[in-house]
CSV table of C-alpha atoms in Angstrom, one decimal:
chain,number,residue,atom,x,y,z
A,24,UNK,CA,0.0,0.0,0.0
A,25,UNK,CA,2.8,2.2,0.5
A,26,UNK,CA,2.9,3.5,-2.8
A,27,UNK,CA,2.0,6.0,-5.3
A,28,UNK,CA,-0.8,6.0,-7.3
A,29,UNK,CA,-2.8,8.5,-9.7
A,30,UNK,CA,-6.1,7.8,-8.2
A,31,UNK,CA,-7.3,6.3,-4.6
A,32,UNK,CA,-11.0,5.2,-4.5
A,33,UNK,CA,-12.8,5.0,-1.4
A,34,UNK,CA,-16.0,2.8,-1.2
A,35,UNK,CA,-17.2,-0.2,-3.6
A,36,UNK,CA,-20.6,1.7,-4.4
A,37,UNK,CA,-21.8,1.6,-7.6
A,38,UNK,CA,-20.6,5.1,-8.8
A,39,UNK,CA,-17.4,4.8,-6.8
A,40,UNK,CA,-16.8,1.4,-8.9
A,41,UNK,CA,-17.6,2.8,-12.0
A,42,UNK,CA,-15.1,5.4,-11.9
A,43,UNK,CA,-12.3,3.2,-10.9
A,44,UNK,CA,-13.3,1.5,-13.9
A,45,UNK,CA,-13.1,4.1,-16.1
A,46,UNK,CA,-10.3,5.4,-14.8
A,47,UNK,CA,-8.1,1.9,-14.9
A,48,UNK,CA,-9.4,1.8,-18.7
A,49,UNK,CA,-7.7,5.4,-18.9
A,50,UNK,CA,-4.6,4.1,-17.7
A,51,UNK,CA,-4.4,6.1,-14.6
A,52,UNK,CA,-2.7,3.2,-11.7
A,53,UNK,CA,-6.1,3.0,-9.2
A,54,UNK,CA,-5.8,1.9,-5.9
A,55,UNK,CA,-9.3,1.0,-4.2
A,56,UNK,CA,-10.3,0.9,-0.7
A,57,UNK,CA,-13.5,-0.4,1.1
A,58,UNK,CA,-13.8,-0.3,5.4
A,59,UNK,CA,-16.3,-3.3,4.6
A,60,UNK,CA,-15.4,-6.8,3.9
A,61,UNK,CA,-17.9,-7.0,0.8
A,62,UNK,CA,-18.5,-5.3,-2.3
A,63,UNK,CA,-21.3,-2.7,-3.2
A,64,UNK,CA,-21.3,-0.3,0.0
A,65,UNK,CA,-24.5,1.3,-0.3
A,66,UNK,CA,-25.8,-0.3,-3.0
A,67,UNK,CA,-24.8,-3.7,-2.5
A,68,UNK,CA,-27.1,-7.1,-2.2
A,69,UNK,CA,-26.8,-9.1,1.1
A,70,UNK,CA,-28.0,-12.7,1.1
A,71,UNK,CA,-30.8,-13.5,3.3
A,72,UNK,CA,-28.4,-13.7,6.8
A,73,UNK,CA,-27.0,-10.5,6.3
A,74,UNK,CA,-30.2,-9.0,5.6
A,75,UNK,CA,-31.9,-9.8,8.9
A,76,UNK,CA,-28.2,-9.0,10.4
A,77,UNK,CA,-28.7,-5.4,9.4
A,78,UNK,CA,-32.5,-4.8,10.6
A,79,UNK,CA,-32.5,-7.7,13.6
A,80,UNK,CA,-29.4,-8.0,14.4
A,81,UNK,CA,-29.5,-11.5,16.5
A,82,UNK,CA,-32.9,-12.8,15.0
A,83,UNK,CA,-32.1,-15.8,12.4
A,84,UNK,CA,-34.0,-15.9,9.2
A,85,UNK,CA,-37.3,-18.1,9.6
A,86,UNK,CA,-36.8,-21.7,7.4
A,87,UNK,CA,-40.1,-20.6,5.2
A,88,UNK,CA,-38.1,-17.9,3.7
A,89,UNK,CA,-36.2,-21.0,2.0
A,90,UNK,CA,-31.8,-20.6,1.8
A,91,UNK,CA,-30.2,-17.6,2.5
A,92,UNK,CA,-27.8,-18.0,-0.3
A,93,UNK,CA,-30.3,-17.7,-2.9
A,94,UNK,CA,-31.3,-14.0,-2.2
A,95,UNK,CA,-29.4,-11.2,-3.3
A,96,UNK,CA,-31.4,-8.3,-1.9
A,97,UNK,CA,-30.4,-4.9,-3.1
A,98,UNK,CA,-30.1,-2.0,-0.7
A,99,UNK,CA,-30.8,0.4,-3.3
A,100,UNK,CA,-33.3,-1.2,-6.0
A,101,UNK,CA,-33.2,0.2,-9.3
A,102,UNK,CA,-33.3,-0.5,-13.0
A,103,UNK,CA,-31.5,0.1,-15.8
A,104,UNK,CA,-32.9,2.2,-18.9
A,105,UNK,CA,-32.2,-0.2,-22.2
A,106,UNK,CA,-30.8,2.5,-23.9
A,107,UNK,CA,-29.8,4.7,-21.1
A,108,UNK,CA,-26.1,5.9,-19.6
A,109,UNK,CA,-25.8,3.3,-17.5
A,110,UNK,CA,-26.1,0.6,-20.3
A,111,UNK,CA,-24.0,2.7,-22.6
A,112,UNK,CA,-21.1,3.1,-19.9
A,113,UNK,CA,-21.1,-0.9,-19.4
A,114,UNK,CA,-21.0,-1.0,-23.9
A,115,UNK,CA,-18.1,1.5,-23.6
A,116,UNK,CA,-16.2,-0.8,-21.1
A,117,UNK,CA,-17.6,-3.9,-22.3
A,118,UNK,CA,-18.8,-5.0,-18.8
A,119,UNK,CA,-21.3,-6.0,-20.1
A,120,UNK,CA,-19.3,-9.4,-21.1
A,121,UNK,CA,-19.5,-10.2,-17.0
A,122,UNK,CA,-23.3,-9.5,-16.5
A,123,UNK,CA,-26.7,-11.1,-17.6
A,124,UNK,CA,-29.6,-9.6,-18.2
A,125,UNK,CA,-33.3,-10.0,-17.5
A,126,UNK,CA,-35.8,-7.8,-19.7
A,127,UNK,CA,-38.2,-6.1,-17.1
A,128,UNK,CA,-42.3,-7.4,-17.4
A,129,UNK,CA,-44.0,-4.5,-17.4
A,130,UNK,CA,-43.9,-0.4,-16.0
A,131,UNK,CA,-47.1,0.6,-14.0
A,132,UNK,CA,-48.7,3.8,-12.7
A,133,UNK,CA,-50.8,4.7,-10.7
A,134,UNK,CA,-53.8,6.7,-11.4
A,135,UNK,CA,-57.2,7.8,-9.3
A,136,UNK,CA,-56.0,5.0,-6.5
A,137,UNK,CA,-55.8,2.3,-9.5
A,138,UNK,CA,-52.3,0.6,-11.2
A,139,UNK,CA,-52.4,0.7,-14.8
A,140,UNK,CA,-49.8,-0.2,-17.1
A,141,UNK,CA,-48.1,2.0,-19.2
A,142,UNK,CA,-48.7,1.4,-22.7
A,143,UNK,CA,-45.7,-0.2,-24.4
A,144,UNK,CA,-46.9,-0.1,-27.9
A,145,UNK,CA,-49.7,1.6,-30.3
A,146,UNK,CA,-52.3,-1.5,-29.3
A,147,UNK,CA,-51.8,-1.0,-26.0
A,148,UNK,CA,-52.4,2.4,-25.9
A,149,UNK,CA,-55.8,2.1,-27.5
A,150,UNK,CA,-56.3,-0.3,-25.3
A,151,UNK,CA,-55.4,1.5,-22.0
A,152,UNK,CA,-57.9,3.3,-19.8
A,153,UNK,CA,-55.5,6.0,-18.6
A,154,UNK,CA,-57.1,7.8,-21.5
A,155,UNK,CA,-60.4,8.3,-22.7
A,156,UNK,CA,-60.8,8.2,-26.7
A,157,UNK,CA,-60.2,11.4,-27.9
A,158,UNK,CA,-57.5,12.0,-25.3
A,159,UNK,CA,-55.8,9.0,-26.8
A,160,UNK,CA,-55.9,10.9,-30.5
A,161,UNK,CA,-54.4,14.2,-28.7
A,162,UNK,CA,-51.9,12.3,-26.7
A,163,UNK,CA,-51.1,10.3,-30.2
A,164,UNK,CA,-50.1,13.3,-31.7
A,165,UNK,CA,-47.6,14.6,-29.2
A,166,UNK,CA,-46.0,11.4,-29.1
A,167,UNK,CA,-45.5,11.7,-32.9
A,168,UNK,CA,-44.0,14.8,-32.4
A,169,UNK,CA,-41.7,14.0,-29.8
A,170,UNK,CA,-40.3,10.8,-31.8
A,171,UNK,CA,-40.0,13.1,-34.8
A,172,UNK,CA,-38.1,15.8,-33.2
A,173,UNK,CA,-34.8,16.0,-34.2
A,174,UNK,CA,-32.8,19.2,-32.6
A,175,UNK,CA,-31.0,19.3,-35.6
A,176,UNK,CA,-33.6,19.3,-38.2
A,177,UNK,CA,-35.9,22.4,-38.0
A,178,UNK,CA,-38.4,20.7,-39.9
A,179,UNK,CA,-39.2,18.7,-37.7
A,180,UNK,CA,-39.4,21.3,-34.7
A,181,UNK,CA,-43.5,22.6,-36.5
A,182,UNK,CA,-42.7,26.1,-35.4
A,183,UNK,CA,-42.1,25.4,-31.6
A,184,UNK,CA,-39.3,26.3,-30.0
A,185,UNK,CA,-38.7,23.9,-27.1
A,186,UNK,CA,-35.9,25.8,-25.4
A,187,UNK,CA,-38.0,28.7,-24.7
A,188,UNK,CA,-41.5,27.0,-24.4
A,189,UNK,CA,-42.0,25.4,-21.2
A,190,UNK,CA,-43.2,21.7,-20.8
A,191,UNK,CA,-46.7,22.8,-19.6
A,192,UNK,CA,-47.2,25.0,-22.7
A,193,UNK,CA,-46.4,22.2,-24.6
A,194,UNK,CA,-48.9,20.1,-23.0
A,195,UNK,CA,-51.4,22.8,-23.3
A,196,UNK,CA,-50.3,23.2,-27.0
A,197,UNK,CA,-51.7,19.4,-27.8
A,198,UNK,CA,-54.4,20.1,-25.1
A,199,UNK,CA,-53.2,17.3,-22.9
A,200,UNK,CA,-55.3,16.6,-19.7
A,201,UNK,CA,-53.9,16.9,-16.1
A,202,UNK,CA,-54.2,13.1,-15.8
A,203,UNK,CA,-52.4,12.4,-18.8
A,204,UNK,CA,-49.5,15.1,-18.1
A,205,UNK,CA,-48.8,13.2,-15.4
A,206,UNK,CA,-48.3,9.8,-16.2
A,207,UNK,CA,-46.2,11.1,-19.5
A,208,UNK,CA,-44.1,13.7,-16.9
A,209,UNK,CA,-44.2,11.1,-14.1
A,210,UNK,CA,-43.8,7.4,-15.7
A,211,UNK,CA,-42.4,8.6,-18.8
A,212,UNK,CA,-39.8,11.8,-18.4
A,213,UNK,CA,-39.5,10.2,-14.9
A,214,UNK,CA,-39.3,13.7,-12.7
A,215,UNK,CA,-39.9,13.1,-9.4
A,216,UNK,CA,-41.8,16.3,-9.2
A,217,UNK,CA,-44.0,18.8,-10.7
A,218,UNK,CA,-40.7,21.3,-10.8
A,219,UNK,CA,-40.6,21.0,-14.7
A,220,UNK,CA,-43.3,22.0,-16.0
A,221,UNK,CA,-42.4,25.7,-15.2
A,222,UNK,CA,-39.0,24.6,-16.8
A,223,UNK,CA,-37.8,24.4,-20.4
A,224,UNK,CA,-39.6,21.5,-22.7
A,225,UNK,CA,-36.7,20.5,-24.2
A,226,UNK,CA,-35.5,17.9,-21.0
A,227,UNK,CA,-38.6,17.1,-20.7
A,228,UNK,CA,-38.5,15.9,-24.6
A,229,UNK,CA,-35.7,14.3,-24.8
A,230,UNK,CA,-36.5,11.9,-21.3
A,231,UNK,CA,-39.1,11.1,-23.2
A,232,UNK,CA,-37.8,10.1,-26.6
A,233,UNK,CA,-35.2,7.9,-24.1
A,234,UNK,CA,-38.1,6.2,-22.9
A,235,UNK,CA,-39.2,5.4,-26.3
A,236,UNK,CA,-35.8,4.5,-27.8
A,237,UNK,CA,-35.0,2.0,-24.5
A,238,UNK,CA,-38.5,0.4,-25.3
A,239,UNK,CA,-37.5,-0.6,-28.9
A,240,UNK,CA,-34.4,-1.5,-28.4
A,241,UNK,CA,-34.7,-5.1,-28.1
A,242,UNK,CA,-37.5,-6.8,-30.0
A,243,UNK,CA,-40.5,-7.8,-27.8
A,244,UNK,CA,-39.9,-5.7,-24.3
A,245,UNK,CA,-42.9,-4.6,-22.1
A,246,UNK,CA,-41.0,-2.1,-20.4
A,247,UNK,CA,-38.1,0.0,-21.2
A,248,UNK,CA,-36.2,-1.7,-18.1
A,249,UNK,CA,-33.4,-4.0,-17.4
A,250,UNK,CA,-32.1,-5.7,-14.9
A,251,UNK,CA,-28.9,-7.8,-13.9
A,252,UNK,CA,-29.6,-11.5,-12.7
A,253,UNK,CA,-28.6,-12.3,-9.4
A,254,UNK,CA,-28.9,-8.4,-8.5
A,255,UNK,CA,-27.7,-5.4,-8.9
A,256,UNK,CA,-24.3,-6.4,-6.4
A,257,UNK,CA,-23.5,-7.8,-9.3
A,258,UNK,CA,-22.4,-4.7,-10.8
A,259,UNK,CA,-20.0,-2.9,-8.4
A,260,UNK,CA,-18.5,-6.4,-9.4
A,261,UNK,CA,-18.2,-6.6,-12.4
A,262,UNK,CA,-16.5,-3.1,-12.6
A,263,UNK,CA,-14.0,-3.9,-10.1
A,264,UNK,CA,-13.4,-6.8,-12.5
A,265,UNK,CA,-12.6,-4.3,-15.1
A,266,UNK,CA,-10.5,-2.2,-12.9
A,267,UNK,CA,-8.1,-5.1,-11.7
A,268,UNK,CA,-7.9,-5.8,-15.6
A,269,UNK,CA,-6.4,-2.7,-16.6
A,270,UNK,CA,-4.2,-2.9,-12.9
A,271,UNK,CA,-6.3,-1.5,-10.1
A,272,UNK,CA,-5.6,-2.5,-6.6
A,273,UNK,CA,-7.8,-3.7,-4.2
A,274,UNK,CA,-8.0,-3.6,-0.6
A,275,UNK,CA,-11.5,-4.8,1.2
A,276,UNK,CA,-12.0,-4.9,5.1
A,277,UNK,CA,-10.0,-2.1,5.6
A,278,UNK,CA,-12.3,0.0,8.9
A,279,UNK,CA,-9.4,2.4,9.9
A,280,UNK,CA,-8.7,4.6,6.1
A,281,UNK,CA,-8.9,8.1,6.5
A,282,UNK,CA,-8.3,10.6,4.0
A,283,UNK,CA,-5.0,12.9,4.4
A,284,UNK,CA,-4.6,16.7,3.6
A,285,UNK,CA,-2.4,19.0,3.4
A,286,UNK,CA,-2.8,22.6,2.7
A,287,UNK,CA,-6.7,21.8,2.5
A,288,UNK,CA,-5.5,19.5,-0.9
A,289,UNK,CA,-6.3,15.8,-0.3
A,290,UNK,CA,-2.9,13.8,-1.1
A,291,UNK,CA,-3.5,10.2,-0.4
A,292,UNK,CA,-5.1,8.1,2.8
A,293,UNK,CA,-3.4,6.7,6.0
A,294,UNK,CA,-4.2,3.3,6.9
A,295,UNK,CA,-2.8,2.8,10.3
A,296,UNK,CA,0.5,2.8,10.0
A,297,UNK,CA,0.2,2.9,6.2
A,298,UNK,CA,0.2,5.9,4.0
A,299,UNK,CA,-0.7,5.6,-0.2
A,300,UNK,CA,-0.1,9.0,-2.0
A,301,UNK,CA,-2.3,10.0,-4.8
A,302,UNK,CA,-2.8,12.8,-7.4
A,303,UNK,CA,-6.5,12.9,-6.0
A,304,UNK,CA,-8.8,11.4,-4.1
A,305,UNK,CA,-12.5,9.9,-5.2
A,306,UNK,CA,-15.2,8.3,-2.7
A,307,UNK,CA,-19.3,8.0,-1.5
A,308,UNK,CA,-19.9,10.6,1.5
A,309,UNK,CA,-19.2,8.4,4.7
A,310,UNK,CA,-15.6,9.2,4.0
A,311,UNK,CA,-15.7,12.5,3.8
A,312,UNK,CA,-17.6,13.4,6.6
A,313,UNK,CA,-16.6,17.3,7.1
A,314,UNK,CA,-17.0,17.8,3.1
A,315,UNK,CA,-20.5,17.0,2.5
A,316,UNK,CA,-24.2,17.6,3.5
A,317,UNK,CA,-27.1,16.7,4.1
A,318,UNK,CA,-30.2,17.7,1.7
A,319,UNK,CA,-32.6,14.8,2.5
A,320,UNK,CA,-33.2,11.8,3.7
A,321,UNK,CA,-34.8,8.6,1.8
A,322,UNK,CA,-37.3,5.7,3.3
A,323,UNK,CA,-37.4,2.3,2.1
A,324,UNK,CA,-39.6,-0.4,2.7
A,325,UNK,CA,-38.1,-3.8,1.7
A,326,UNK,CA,-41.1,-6.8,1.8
A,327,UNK,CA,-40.8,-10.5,1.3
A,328,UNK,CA,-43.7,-12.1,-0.2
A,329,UNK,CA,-45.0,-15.2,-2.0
A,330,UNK,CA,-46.7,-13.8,-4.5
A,331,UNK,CA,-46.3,-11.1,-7.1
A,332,UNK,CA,-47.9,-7.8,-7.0
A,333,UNK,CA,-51.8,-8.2,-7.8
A,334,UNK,CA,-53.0,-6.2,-10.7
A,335,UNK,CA,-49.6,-6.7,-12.9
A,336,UNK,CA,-50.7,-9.3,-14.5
A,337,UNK,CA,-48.4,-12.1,-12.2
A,338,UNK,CA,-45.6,-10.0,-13.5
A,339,UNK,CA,-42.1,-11.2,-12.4
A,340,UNK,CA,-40.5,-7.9,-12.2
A,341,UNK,CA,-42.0,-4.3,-12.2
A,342,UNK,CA,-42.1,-1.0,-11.8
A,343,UNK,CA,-44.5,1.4,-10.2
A,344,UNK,CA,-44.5,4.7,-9.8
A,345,UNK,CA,-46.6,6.6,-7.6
A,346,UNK,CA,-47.0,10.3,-8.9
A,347,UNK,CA,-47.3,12.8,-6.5
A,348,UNK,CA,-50.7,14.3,-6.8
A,349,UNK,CA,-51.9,10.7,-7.1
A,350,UNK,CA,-51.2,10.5,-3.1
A,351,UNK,CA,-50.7,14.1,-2.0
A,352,UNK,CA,-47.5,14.4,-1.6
A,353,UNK,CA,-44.6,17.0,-2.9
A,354,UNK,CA,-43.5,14.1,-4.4
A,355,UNK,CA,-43.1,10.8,-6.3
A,356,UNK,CA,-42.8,7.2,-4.8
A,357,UNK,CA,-41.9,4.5,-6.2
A,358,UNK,CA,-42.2,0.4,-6.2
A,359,UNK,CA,-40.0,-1.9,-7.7
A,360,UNK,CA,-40.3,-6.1,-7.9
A,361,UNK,CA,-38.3,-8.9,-8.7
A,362,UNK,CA,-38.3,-12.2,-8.2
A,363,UNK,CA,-36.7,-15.8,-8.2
A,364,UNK,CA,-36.6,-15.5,-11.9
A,365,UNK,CA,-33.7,-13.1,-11.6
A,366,UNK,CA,-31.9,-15.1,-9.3
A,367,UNK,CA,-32.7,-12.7,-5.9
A,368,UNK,CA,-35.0,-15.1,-3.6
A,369,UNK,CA,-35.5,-18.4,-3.0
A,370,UNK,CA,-37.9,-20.2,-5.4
A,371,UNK,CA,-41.5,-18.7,-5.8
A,372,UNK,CA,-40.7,-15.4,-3.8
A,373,UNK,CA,-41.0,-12.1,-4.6
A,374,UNK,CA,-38.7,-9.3,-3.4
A,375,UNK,CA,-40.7,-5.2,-3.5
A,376,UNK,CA,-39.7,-2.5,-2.0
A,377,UNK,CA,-40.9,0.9,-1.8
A,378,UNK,CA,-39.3,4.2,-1.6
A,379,UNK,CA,-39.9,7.9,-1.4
A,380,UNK,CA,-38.1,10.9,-0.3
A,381,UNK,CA,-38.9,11.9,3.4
A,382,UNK,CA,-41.6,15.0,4.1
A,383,UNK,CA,-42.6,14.1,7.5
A,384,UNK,CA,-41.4,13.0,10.8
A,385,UNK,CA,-43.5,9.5,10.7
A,386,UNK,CA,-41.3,7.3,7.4
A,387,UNK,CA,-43.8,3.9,7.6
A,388,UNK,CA,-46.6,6.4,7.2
A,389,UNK,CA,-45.3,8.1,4.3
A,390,UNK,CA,-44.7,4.9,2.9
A,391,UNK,CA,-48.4,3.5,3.2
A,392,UNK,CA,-49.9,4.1,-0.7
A,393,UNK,CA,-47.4,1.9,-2.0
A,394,UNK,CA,-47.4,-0.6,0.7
A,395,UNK,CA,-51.1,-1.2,-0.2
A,396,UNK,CA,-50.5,-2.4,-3.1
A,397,UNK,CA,-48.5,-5.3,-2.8
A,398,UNK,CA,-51.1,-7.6,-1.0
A,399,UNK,CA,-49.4,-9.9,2.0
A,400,UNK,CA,-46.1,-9.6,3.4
A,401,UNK,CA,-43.8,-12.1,5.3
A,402,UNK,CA,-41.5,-10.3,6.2
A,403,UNK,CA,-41.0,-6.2,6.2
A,404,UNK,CA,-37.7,-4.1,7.2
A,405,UNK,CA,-37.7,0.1,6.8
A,406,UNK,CA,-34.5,1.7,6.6
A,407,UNK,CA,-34.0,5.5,6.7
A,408,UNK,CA,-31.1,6.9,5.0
A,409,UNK,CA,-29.3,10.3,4.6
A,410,UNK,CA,-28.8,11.4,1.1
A,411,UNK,CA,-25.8,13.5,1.0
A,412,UNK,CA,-24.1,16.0,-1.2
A,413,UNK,CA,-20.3,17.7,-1.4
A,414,UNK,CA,-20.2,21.0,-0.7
A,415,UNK,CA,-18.0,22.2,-3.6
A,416,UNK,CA,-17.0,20.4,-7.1
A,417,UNK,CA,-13.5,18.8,-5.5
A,418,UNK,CA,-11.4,20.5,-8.1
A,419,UNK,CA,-9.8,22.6,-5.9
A,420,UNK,CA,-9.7,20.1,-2.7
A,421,UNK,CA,-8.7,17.1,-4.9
A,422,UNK,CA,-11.3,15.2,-3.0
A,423,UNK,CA,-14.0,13.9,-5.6
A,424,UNK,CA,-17.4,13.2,-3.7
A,425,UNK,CA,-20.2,11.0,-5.1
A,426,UNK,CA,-23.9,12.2,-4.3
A,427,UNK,CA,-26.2,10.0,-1.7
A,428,UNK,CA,-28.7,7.9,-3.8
A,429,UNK,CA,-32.1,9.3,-4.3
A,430,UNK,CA,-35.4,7.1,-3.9
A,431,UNK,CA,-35.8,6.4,-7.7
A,432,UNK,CA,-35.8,2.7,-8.8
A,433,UNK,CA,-34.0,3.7,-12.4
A,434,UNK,CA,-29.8,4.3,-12.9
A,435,UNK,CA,-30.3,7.6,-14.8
A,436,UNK,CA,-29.8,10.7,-11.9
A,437,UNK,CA,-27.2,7.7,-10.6
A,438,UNK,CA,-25.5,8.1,-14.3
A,439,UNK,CA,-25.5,11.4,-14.5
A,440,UNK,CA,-23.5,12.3,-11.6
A,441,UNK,CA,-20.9,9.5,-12.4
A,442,UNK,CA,-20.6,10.8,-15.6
A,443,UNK,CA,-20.7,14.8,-13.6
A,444,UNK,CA,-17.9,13.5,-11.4
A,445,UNK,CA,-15.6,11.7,-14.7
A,446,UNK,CA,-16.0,15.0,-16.6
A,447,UNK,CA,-14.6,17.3,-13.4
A,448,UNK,CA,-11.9,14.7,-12.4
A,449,UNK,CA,-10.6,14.3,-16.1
A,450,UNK,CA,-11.9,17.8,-17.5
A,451,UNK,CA,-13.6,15.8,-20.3
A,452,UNK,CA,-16.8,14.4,-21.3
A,453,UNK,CA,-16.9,10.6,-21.8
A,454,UNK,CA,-17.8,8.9,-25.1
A,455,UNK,CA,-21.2,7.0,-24.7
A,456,UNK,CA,-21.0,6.5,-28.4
A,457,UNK,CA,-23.4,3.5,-28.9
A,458,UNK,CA,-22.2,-0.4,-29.1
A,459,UNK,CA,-23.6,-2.8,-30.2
A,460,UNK,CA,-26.6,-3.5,-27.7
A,461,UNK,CA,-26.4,-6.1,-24.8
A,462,UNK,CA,-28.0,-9.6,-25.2
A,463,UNK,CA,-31.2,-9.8,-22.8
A,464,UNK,CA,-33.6,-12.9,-22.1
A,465,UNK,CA,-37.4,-11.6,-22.0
């Protein structure tokens, strides 16, 4: 350990892993460091024993559950867009050659205290009851438009300017209900408030058209989601993989690193005795505990059952999203389910959970609209967690800082400050220049 190196990582998170990926592929000599003696940190997947470790500490699984090897439970549940960063970062690194995939069943939303799933195709949408008839004509049109657009070809922009035009004059423009705007803003353009209709269309557009694009990517999808087998542990992983590849260290079970400074300019991390010198310093926000705040916190609910979700049509694995005038709230929640078939429980059980950013003091309650709908439980646990933030960029600290994850169950605000954090450590933008796509059972 008592060596130099260009870059030390802190943390085997899922953003902190990617970088040290990326990094390693950029030839820069990585050494990376985790206090725990497993992979993942926040986001990893604990088998059924270390699940009721963390939330009953002392209490031993009960034998119905089936073996505690065949879960991998994911502290932070999400999936991946098929044609969003996420998947384009693993096609840049070709990580994708260590993962499998598992096409997700179906996207949901829910609307006037119903689930209804959101249309993946033209049939489907004539087919749907989130619209009425001639909604489904208006709503028709707009969606035309938006797969049209092109920023670069003007004829296809039909006189609107979407930089200037907000998204709710845009609505208004095709003379979109409130019901509709808010399963297309909500389950589409995935915003976890009502923030952006005041804001510039374009965003709003182009989340949309990503929706679309991920939906046809692979022949046959009922959603626009993907998902790793055996969970999402598996990708921390897999980039760590890469990283050892191209020569980056690793160091696991290692409780006593802190991060060294001098003149307010992080140089390296002491070890006990040990000392590794580096250029700069990258890691999730438990190590850097005077350098970052926090600007929320995030409930989860995570349930065991033995059964899918009624009303998604038996569905293996799905998402649902709770919009936030369809339970009051400032803002969205969200359910997402998997099962056996992706290699996370025991046979014939389902794993939900159910997140939402916290507005109150009372985090089971705020959690109770999407608890409703998942029928019987066996076993429940709610966690609380900070979500943090650095307080400044790290370019003049040389101490890069990784944001807490939100309560979304998709990769893309996860992406996007990986690929934030890569552009301010390397001072460029990273090519996401589309591969060939990934293979994916349905």
């Amino acid at each position: 350990m008592n060596e130099e190196y260009d870059v030390i990582v802190l943390g085997t998170g899922l953003k902190e892993c990617i970088i040290s990926g990326l990094l390693s592929v950029d030839k820069k000599k990585v050494l990376h460091v985790d206090r725990n003696n497993y992979y993942g940190g926040e986001s990893a997947s604990l088998n059924l024993v270390q699940l009721f470790e963390r939330f009953r500490a002392g209490a031993a699984p009960p034998p119905s559950l089936g073996p505690s090897r065949d879960y991998n439970v994911d502290m932070v549940p999400k999936f991946m867009m098929a044609n969003g960063k996420l998947v384009r970062v693993l096609l840049h690194t070709d990580v994708v050659k260590y993962l499998e995939f598992k096409a997700v069943d179906g996207s949901y939303v829910l609307q006037k205290g119903k689930i209804h799933k959101v249309p993946a195709n033209d049939s489907e949408a004539l087919r749907s009851p989130l619209m009425g008839l001639f909604e489904k004509r208006r709503a028709r049109n707009f969606f035309l438009y938006v797969q049209d657009y092109e920023e670069s070809d003007p004829k296809t922009h039909k006189g609107l300017d979407l930089h200037r035009m907000t998204m709710a004059e845009l609505y208004k423009y095709y003379d979109l209900t409130e019901d509709t705007q808010d399963f297309i803003g909500h389950a589409l353009a995935l915003h976890r408030d009502d923030a952006y209709l005041t804001q510039s269309a374009m965003p709003t557009v182009l989340r949309i058209k990503l929706y679309h694009e991920s939906l046809f990517r692979y022949e046959g999808l009922n959603s626009p989601y993907l998902y790793p087998r055996y969970g999402l542990g598996e990708l921390p992983q897999a980039f760590a993989r890469l990283s050892a590849v191209y020569g980056g260290t690793y160091m696991l079970n290692q409780p006593a690193v802190e991060v060294m400074y001098e003149n307010g300019v992080a140089v390296g991390i002491k070890n006990g005795a040990d000392v590794a010198r580096a250029k700069l310093v990258v890691g999730d926000p438990s190590y850097f505990p005077d350098r970052v705040r926090v600007v929320g916190k995030v409930v989860r609910a995570i349930a065991i059952m033995n059964h899918p979700i009624p009303n998604t049509d038996n569905a293996h694995s799905v998402q649902i999203i709770l919009p936030q005038k369809q339970t009051g709230r400032k803002s969205d929640m969200y359910v997402f389910c998997c099962s056996y078939a992706h290699n996370v429980a025991a046979k014939d059980k389902w794993l939900a959970f159910v997140s939402t950013t916290m507005e109150t003091a009372n985090p089971e309650a705020e959690l109770s609209a999407g608890m409703a709908l998942l029928g019987p439980v066996e076993e429940k646990f709610i966690e609380v967690r900070d979500i943090c933030e650095p307080v400044d960029d790290g370019t003049k600290d040389q101490a890069f800082i990784s944001k807490g994850y939100d309560a979304t169950t998709h990769f893309e605000t996860t992406v996007d400050d990986v690929l934030d954090m890569y552009r301010r450590i390397t001072g460029r933008d990273l090519d996401l220049t589309a591969k060939e796509p990934v293979q994916v059972e349905a």
